[in-house]
CSV table of C-alpha atoms in Angstrom, one decimal:
chain,number,residue,atom,x,y,z
Y,9,MET,CA,-16.4,-8.9,-15.0
Y,10,SER,CA,-13.0,-9.2,-13.1
Y,11,ILE,CA,-11.9,-6.4,-11.0
Y,12,PRO,CA,-9.0,-6.4,-8.4
Y,13,LEU,CA,-10.0,-5.1,-5.0
Y,14,SER,CA,-7.8,-3.3,-2.5
Y,15,ILE,CA,-8.4,-1.4,0.7
Y,16,LEU,CA,-7.7,2.1,2.0
Y,17,ASP,CA,-7.4,1.6,5.8
Y,18,LEU,CA,-8.2,4.9,7.4
Y,19,ALA,CA,-6.6,3.8,10.6
Y,20,PRO,CA,-9.6,5.2,12.7
Y,21,ILE,CA,-9.3,5.8,16.4
Y,22,ALA,CA,-12.8,4.8,17.6
Y,23,PRO,CA,-14.3,6.6,20.6
Y,24,GLY,CA,-12.7,5.2,23.7
Y,25,GLN,CA,-9.9,3.6,21.7
Y,26,THR,CA,-6.2,4.4,21.8
Y,27,ALA,CA,-3.8,5.0,19.0
Y,28,ARG,CA,-2.1,1.8,19.9
Y,29,GLU,CA,-5.3,-0.2,19.6
Y,30,SER,CA,-6.0,1.5,16.2
Y,31,PHE,CA,-2.4,0.1,15.0
Y,32,ALA,CA,-3.4,-3.5,16.2
Y,33,SER,CA,-6.7,-3.0,14.3
Y,34,SER,CA,-4.7,-2.1,11.2
Y,35,VAL,CA,-2.5,-5.3,11.4
Y,36,ALA,CA,-5.7,-7.3,11.8
Y,37,LEU,CA,-7.4,-5.6,8.8
Y,38,ALA,CA,-4.3,-6.3,6.7
Y,39,GLN,CA,-4.0,-9.8,7.7
Y,40,THR,CA,-7.7,-10.5,6.9
Y,41,ALA,CA,-7.3,-8.7,3.5
Y,42,GLU,CA,-4.3,-10.9,2.8
Y,43,ARG,CA,-6.2,-14.2,3.7
Y,44,SER,CA,-9.2,-13.0,1.7
Y,45,GLY,CA,-7.0,-12.1,-1.5
Y,46,TYR,CA,-7.1,-8.4,-1.7
Y,47,LYS,CA,-4.3,-6.8,-3.7
Y,48,ARG,CA,-3.0,-4.1,-1.5
Y,49,VAL,CA,-3.7,-2.0,1.6
Y,50,TRP,CA,-3.0,1.8,1.5
Y,51,TYR,CA,-2.8,4.3,4.5
Y,52,ALA,CA,-3.3,8.1,4.0
Y,53,GLU,CA,-1.2,10.9,5.6
Y,54,HIS,CA,-3.5,13.0,7.8
Y,55,HIS,CA,-2.5,15.3,10.7
Y,56,ASN,CA,-4.2,16.9,13.6
Y,57,MET,CA,-7.3,14.7,13.5
Y,58,LYS,CA,-8.1,13.0,16.7
Y,59,THR,CA,-9.9,10.1,15.0
Y,60,ILE,CA,-7.1,9.0,12.4
Y,61,ALA,CA,-3.8,7.3,13.6
Y,62,SER,CA,-1.9,7.3,10.2
Y,63,SER,CA,0.0,10.6,10.4
Y,64,ALA,CA,3.4,8.9,10.4
Y,65,THR,CA,2.4,6.8,7.4
Y,66,SER,CA,5.8,5.1,6.4
Y,67,VAL,CA,6.1,4.0,10.1
Y,68,LEU,CA,2.7,2.4,10.0
Y,69,ILE,CA,3.4,0.7,6.9
Y,70,GLY,CA,6.6,-0.8,8.2
Y,71,TYR,CA,4.8,-1.9,11.3
Y,72,VAL,CA,1.9,-3.7,9.4
Y,73,ALA,CA,4.4,-5.2,6.8
Y,74,ALA,CA,6.3,-6.8,9.6
Y,75,HIS,CA,2.9,-8.6,10.6
Y,76,THR,CA,2.0,-9.7,7.1
Y,77,SER,CA,3.6,-11.9,4.5
Y,78,THR,CA,2.5,-11.2,0.9
Y,79,ILE,CA,0.1,-8.4,0.6
Y,80,ARG,CA,1.3,-5.1,-0.8
Y,81,LEU,CA,1.2,-2.2,1.4
Y,82,GLY,CA,1.7,1.6,0.8
Y,83,SER,CA,0.7,5.0,1.2
Y,84,GLY,CA,-2.6,6.4,-0.3
Y,85,GLY,CA,-1.0,8.7,0.0
Y,86,VAL,CA,2.0,10.6,1.3
Y,87,MET,CA,1.4,14.3,0.9
Y,88,LEU,CA,4.7,15.1,-0.9
Y,89,PRO,CA,4.7,18.9,-0.3
Y,90,ASN,CA,4.9,18.1,3.4
Y,91,HIS,CA,8.3,16.6,2.9
Y,92,SER,CA,11.5,16.7,0.8
Y,93,PRO,CA,11.6,14.2,-1.9
Y,94,LEU,CA,14.8,12.9,-0.6
Y,95,THR,CA,13.3,12.2,2.8
Y,96,ILE,CA,10.5,10.1,1.3
Y,97,ALA,CA,12.9,8.4,-1.0
Y,98,GLU,CA,14.9,7.2,2.0
Y,99,GLN,CA,11.9,6.2,3.9
Y,100,PHE,CA,10.5,4.2,1.1
Y,101,GLY,CA,13.9,2.8,0.1
Y,102,THR,CA,14.1,1.6,3.7
Y,103,LEU,CA,10.8,-0.1,3.4
Y,104,GLY,CA,11.4,-1.5,-0.2
Y,105,THR,CA,14.6,-3.0,1.2
Y,106,LEU,CA,13.0,-4.5,4.3
Y,107,PHE,CA,10.1,-5.8,2.4
Y,108,PRO,CA,11.0,-6.4,-1.3
Y,109,ASP,CA,8.3,-6.0,-3.9
Y,110,ARG,CA,5.5,-5.3,-1.3
Y,111,ILE,CA,5.7,-1.5,-1.1
Y,112,ASP,CA,3.7,1.2,-3.0
Y,113,LEU,CA,4.3,4.9,-2.9
Y,114,GLY,CA,1.2,6.8,-3.5
Y,115,LEU,CA,1.6,10.6,-3.8
Y,116,GLY,CA,-0.7,13.6,-3.2
Y,117,ARG,CA,-0.3,17.3,-3.1
Y,118,ALA,CA,-2.9,18.3,-0.6
Y,119,PRO,CA,-1.8,19.2,2.8
Y,120,GLY,CA,-3.8,16.5,4.7
Y,121,SER,CA,-4.6,19.1,7.4
Y,122,ASP,CA,-5.9,22.5,8.1
Y,123,GLN,CA,-4.1,25.9,7.6
Y,124,ASN,CA,-2.9,26.0,11.3
Y,125,THR,CA,-1.5,22.5,11.0
Y,126,MET,CA,0.3,23.4,7.7
Y,127,ARG,CA,2.1,26.1,9.7
Y,128,ALA,CA,3.0,23.6,12.3
Y,129,LEU,CA,4.4,21.4,9.7
Y,130,ARG,CA,6.6,24.3,8.3
Y,131,ARG,CA,4.9,23.7,5.0
Y,132,ASP,CA,5.6,26.5,2.5
Y,133,PRO,CA,2.0,27.5,1.3
Y,134,MET,CA,3.5,27.6,-2.4
Y,135,SER,CA,5.0,24.1,-2.1
Y,136,ALA,CA,2.1,22.4,-3.9
Y,137,GLU,CA,3.2,24.4,-7.0
Y,138,SER,CA,6.3,22.4,-7.4
Y,139,PHE,CA,4.7,19.0,-6.9
Y,140,PRO,CA,5.5,17.9,-10.5
Y,141,GLN,CA,9.0,18.6,-10.2
Y,142,ASP,CA,9.1,17.1,-6.7
Y,143,VAL,CA,7.6,13.8,-8.1
Y,144,LEU,CA,10.4,13.7,-10.8
Y,145,GLU,CA,12.9,14.3,-8.3
Y,146,LEU,CA,11.8,11.7,-6.0
Y,147,GLN,CA,11.4,9.2,-9.0
Y,148,ALA,CA,14.9,9.9,-9.8
Y,149,PHE,CA,16.2,9.2,-6.3
Y,150,LEU,CA,14.3,5.8,-6.1
Y,151,ARG,CA,15.8,4.8,-9.5
Y,152,GLY,CA,19.4,5.7,-8.4
Y,153,GLU,CA,19.4,8.5,-11.2
Y,154,SER,CA,19.6,11.5,-8.9
Y,155,ILE,CA,19.1,14.8,-10.6
Y,156,ILE,CA,21.0,16.7,-7.7
Y,157,PRO,CA,24.8,16.1,-8.2
Y,158,GLY,CA,26.5,14.2,-5.5
Y,159,VAL,CA,23.2,13.3,-3.6
Y,160,GLU,CA,21.6,9.9,-3.4
Y,161,ALA,CA,18.9,8.3,-1.4
Y,162,VAL,CA,20.4,5.4,1.0
Y,163,PRO,CA,19.1,2.8,1.2
Y,164,ARG,CA,17.7,2.3,-2.1
Y,165,ALA,CA,15.5,-0.9,-2.8
Y,166,ARG,CA,16.9,-3.3,-5.3
Y,167,ASN,CA,13.5,-3.3,-7.2
Y,168,ILE,CA,12.2,0.2,-7.7
Y,169,VAL,CA,9.3,1.0,-5.4
Y,170,PRO,CA,6.4,2.1,-7.8
Y,171,LEU,CA,4.9,5.4,-7.7
Y,172,TYR,CA,1.0,6.2,-8.0
Y,173,ILE,CA,-0.4,9.7,-8.4
Y,174,LEU,CA,-3.5,10.4,-6.3
Y,175,GLY,CA,-6.1,13.1,-6.9
Y,176,SER,CA,-9.5,14.4,-6.9
Y,177,SER,CA,-9.3,16.8,-9.8
Y,178,LEU,CA,-7.9,17.2,-13.4
Y,179,PHE,CA,-4.5,18.3,-12.2
Y,180,GLY,CA,-3.5,15.0,-10.8
Y,181,ALA,CA,-5.1,13.0,-13.7
Y,182,GLN,CA,-3.2,15.0,-16.3
Y,183,LEU,CA,0.2,14.7,-14.3
Y,184,ALA,CA,-0.2,11.0,-14.0
Y,185,ALA,CA,-1.0,10.7,-17.7
Y,186,ARG,CA,1.9,12.7,-18.6
Y,187,LEU,CA,4.4,10.7,-16.4
Y,188,GLY,CA,3.0,7.5,-17.4
Y,189,LEU,CA,1.9,6.4,-13.8
Y,190,PRO,CA,-1.0,4.8,-12.3
Y,191,TYR,CA,-3.8,7.2,-11.3
Y,192,ALA,CA,-5.8,6.7,-8.1
Y,193,PHE,CA,-9.1,8.9,-7.8
Y,194,ALA,CA,-10.3,9.7,-4.3
Y,195,SER,CA,-14.0,9.1,-5.3
Y,196,HIS,CA,-14.6,7.8,-1.8
Y,197,PHE,CA,-14.8,11.3,-0.4
Y,198,ALA,CA,-14.5,13.6,-3.6
Y,199,PRO,CA,-16.9,12.3,-6.1
Y,200,ASP,CA,-17.6,15.2,-8.3
Y,201,ALA,CA,-14.8,15.2,-10.9
Y,202,LEU,CA,-14.4,11.5,-11.2
Y,203,HIS,CA,-15.5,11.0,-14.8
Y,204,ASP,CA,-13.7,14.1,-16.0
Y,205,ALA,CA,-10.4,13.1,-14.4
Y,206,VAL,CA,-10.6,9.5,-15.6
Y,207,ASP,CA,-11.4,10.9,-19.1
Y,208,ALA,CA,-8.4,13.2,-19.0
Y,209,TYR,CA,-6.1,10.5,-17.7
Y,210,ARG,CA,-7.0,7.8,-20.3
Y,211,SER,CA,-6.8,10.3,-23.2
Y,212,GLY,CA,-3.7,11.7,-22.2
Y,213,PHE,CA,-1.6,8.7,-21.1
Y,214,ARG,CA,1.9,8.3,-22.3
Y,215,ALA,CA,3.6,4.8,-21.7
Y,216,SER,CA,6.5,4.9,-19.4
Y,217,ALA,CA,9.1,2.5,-17.9
Y,218,GLN,CA,6.8,1.7,-15.1
Y,219,LEU,CA,3.5,1.5,-17.1
Y,220,THR,CA,2.7,0.8,-20.6
Y,221,HIS,CA,-1.1,1.2,-20.4
Y,222,PRO,CA,-3.2,3.4,-18.1
Y,223,HIS,CA,-4.3,2.0,-14.9
Y,224,VAL,CA,-7.1,3.7,-12.8
Y,225,ILE,CA,-7.9,2.9,-9.1
Y,226,ALA,CA,-11.2,4.4,-7.9
Y,227,GLY,CA,-12.1,4.6,-4.2
Y,228,VAL,CA,-15.5,3.6,-2.9
Y,229,ASN,CA,-16.8,3.2,0.6
Y,230,VAL,CA,-18.2,-0.1,1.7
Y,231,VAL,CA,-20.3,-1.6,4.7
Y,232,ALA,CA,-21.1,-5.3,4.1
Y,233,ALA,CA,-23.1,-7.1,6.8
Y,234,SER,CA,-25.3,-10.3,6.6
Y,235,ASP,CA,-28.4,-8.1,7.6
Y,236,HIS,CA,-29.2,-5.0,5.3
Y,237,ASP,CA,-30.6,-3.0,8.1
Y,238,ASP,CA,-27.3,-3.6,10.2
Y,239,ALA,CA,-25.3,-2.4,7.2
Y,240,VAL,CA,-27.2,0.8,6.9
Y,241,GLU,CA,-26.9,1.5,10.7
Y,242,GLN,CA,-23.1,0.8,10.7
Y,243,ALA,CA,-22.8,3.4,7.8
Y,244,ALA,CA,-24.8,6.0,9.6
Y,245,SER,CA,-22.7,5.6,12.6
Y,246,ALA,CA,-19.5,5.8,10.7
Y,247,ARG,CA,-20.8,9.0,8.8
Y,248,ARG,CA,-21.6,10.6,12.3
Y,249,THR,CA,-18.0,9.8,13.4
Y,250,ARG,CA,-16.5,11.2,10.2
Y,251,VAL,CA,-18.4,14.3,10.5
Y,252,ARG,CA,-17.7,14.8,14.2
Y,253,GLY,CA,-13.9,14.3,13.4
Y,254,MET,CA,-14.0,17.1,10.8
Y,255,LEU,CA,-15.9,19.4,13.2
Y,256,SER,CA,-13.5,18.7,16.1
Y,257,ARG,CA,-10.1,19.5,15.2
Y,258,GLY,CA,-7.9,21.2,17.9
Y,259,PRO,CA,-8.0,20.8,21.7
Y,260,ALA,CA,-10.7,23.2,22.5
Y,261,THR,CA,-13.5,21.9,20.3
Y,262,PRO,CA,-16.8,20.6,21.8
Y,263,GLU,CA,-18.0,17.2,21.8
Y,264,TYR,CA,-20.9,16.7,19.5
Y,265,SER,CA,-23.8,14.2,20.4
Y,266,ASP,CA,-25.4,11.9,17.7
Y,267,GLU,CA,-28.4,14.2,17.7
Y,268,GLN,CA,-26.3,17.3,17.0
Y,269,ILE,CA,-24.6,15.7,14.2
Y,270,ASP,CA,-27.8,14.5,12.7
Y,271,ALA,CA,-29.2,18.0,12.9
Y,272,PHE,CA,-26.1,19.5,11.4
Y,273,LEU,CA,-26.4,17.0,8.5
Y,274,THR,CA,-29.7,18.6,7.5
Y,275,THR,CA,-28.0,21.9,7.1
Y,276,PRO,CA,-26.5,23.0,3.6
Y,277,GLN,CA,-23.2,22.6,4.9
Y,278,GLY,CA,-23.9,19.1,6.3
Y,279,ARG,CA,-25.5,18.0,3.2
Y,280,GLN,CA,-22.4,18.9,1.4
Y,281,LEU,CA,-20.3,16.9,3.7
Y,282,ALA,CA,-22.8,13.9,3.3
Y,283,ALA,CA,-22.3,14.3,-0.4
Y,284,MET,CA,-18.8,13.5,-0.1
Y,285,THR,CA,-19.7,9.8,0.4
Y,286,THR,CA,-21.9,9.6,-2.7
Y,287,TYR,CA,-20.1,6.4,-3.7
Y,288,SER,CA,-20.9,4.0,-1.1
Y,289,ALA,CA,-21.9,0.3,-1.1
Y,290,VAL,CA,-23.8,-0.5,1.8
Y,291,GLY,CA,-25.9,-3.6,2.4
Y,292,THR,CA,-25.8,-7.4,2.2
Y,293,PRO,CA,-22.9,-9.1,0.5
Y,294,SER,CA,-24.9,-9.4,-2.8
Y,295,GLU,CA,-26.0,-5.8,-2.7
Y,296,VAL,CA,-22.5,-4.8,-2.3
Y,297,SER,CA,-21.1,-6.8,-5.0
Y,298,ASP,CA,-23.7,-5.7,-7.4
Y,299,TYR,CA,-22.9,-2.0,-6.5
Y,300,LEU,CA,-19.1,-2.6,-6.9
Y,301,HIS,CA,-19.4,-4.2,-10.3
Y,302,ASP,CA,-21.7,-1.3,-11.5
Y,303,PHE,CA,-19.5,1.3,-10.0
Y,304,ALA,CA,-16.3,-0.1,-11.7
Y,305,ALA,CA,-17.9,0.0,-15.1
Y,306,HIS,CA,-19.4,3.5,-14.2
Y,307,ALA,CA,-15.9,4.8,-13.2
Y,308,ARG,CA,-14.0,2.8,-16.0
Y,309,ALA,CA,-11.7,1.6,-13.1
Y,310,ASP,CA,-9.1,-1.1,-13.5
Y,311,GLU,CA,-9.0,-1.6,-9.8
Y,312,LEU,CA,-11.2,-0.5,-6.8
Y,313,ILE,CA,-9.8,0.5,-3.5
Y,314,LEU,CA,-12.4,0.1,-0.7
Y,315,ALA,CA,-12.7,2.1,2.6
Y,316,HIS,CA,-14.6,-0.3,4.8
Y,317,GLN,CA,-16.4,2.0,7.1
Y,318,SER,CA,-17.6,0.0,9.9
Y,319,LEU,CA,-16.6,1.7,13.3
Y,320,ASP,CA,-16.3,-1.7,15.1
Y,321,LEU,CA,-13.3,-3.7,14.2
Y,322,ASP,CA,-15.2,-6.9,14.1
Y,323,GLY,CA,-17.9,-5.4,11.7
Y,324,ARG,CA,-14.9,-4.0,9.5
Y,325,LEU,CA,-13.2,-7.4,9.4
Y,326,ARG,CA,-16.4,-9.0,8.4
Y,327,SER,CA,-17.2,-6.5,5.8
Y,328,VAL,CA,-13.7,-7.3,4.3
Y,329,GLU,CA,-14.4,-11.0,4.2
Y,330,LEU,CA,-18.1,-10.7,2.9
Y,331,THR,CA,-17.2,-8.3,0.2
Y,332,ALA,CA,-14.3,-10.7,-1.1
Y,333,GLN,CA,-16.6,-13.8,-0.8
Y,334,ALA,CA,-19.4,-12.0,-2.7
Y,335,MET,CA,-17.3,-10.7,-5.4
Y,336,THR,CA,-15.5,-13.9,-5.9
Y,337,ALA,CA,-18.9,-15.7,-6.0
Y,338,ALA,CA,-20.2,-13.2,-8.7
Y,339,GLY,CA,-17.1,-14.2,-10.7
Y,340,ALA,CA,-14.9,-11.5,-10.0
Y,341,SER,CA,-11.2,-11.7,-9.0
Y,342,VAL,CA,-10.0,-9.8,-6.0
Y,343,SER,CA,-6.2,-10.4,-6.6
Y,344,ALA,CA,-5.9,-10.5,-10.4
């Protein structure tokens, strides 16, 4: 089976690390992915999270693009209700002009934050309701076919920046199908509706100028290491850090020890958070490769986007390399 591989870089700020160091790590990750044959690297818009550095998503994409040569880079995604379509069209028109044929624009409708942060963003609580109309307005700006008389997005990339709809429910799947756009399902943290969403997308897909056949991208967590036990321990450390970040938003929250996090994970709420990463490939390269092949078939995915979870940059880069090598050795293509 041949399955293209891509990467979702969560731009983590590890304990004791600065945001600037996180950006350097993102460059190293993209350069390693480029050498290893991955198709694309995406960054997600998150706000008010001490452990994630990708809040200014388009700025980070441009920085990494300037330090790479061929790999596609994009948003996975921009939370469109936080912005005007014109603003995003201008940002990605700029990126597409600077880095032709290398920029993707993945769109989501979640806030990427909590309720207080939504207010700080000046986001209208009802703005998600206009997401389909905003996608069409943005698409028109990118094509130079503005639906608002007298208004155009400048600069506009010569080749249209492709759109992707991101989601974790049937809403995004149905919208992507209706608009004839690729659909990326966030199964790396929201696994429950994967099969229903993919079924809805594939059954309802209508061909468009961008896409003639459905294209499903499914997210999966990965920790690959030469030693199985090492991979398991890296995954456990990443899980603690992720949960700690979710519990520690805002300036006045306490610091939780590993023991406190492990105890929390035994509670009903903690088990619910742990279940978010149901789809995770952890182990040796061959174990990871076997899992990814099975998952791709299970999810009916045309492409996998991998969230390499190792906290340590060296471990993350090694996971990127080992996974690509194992998949290639197993007869898969990471760049088809």
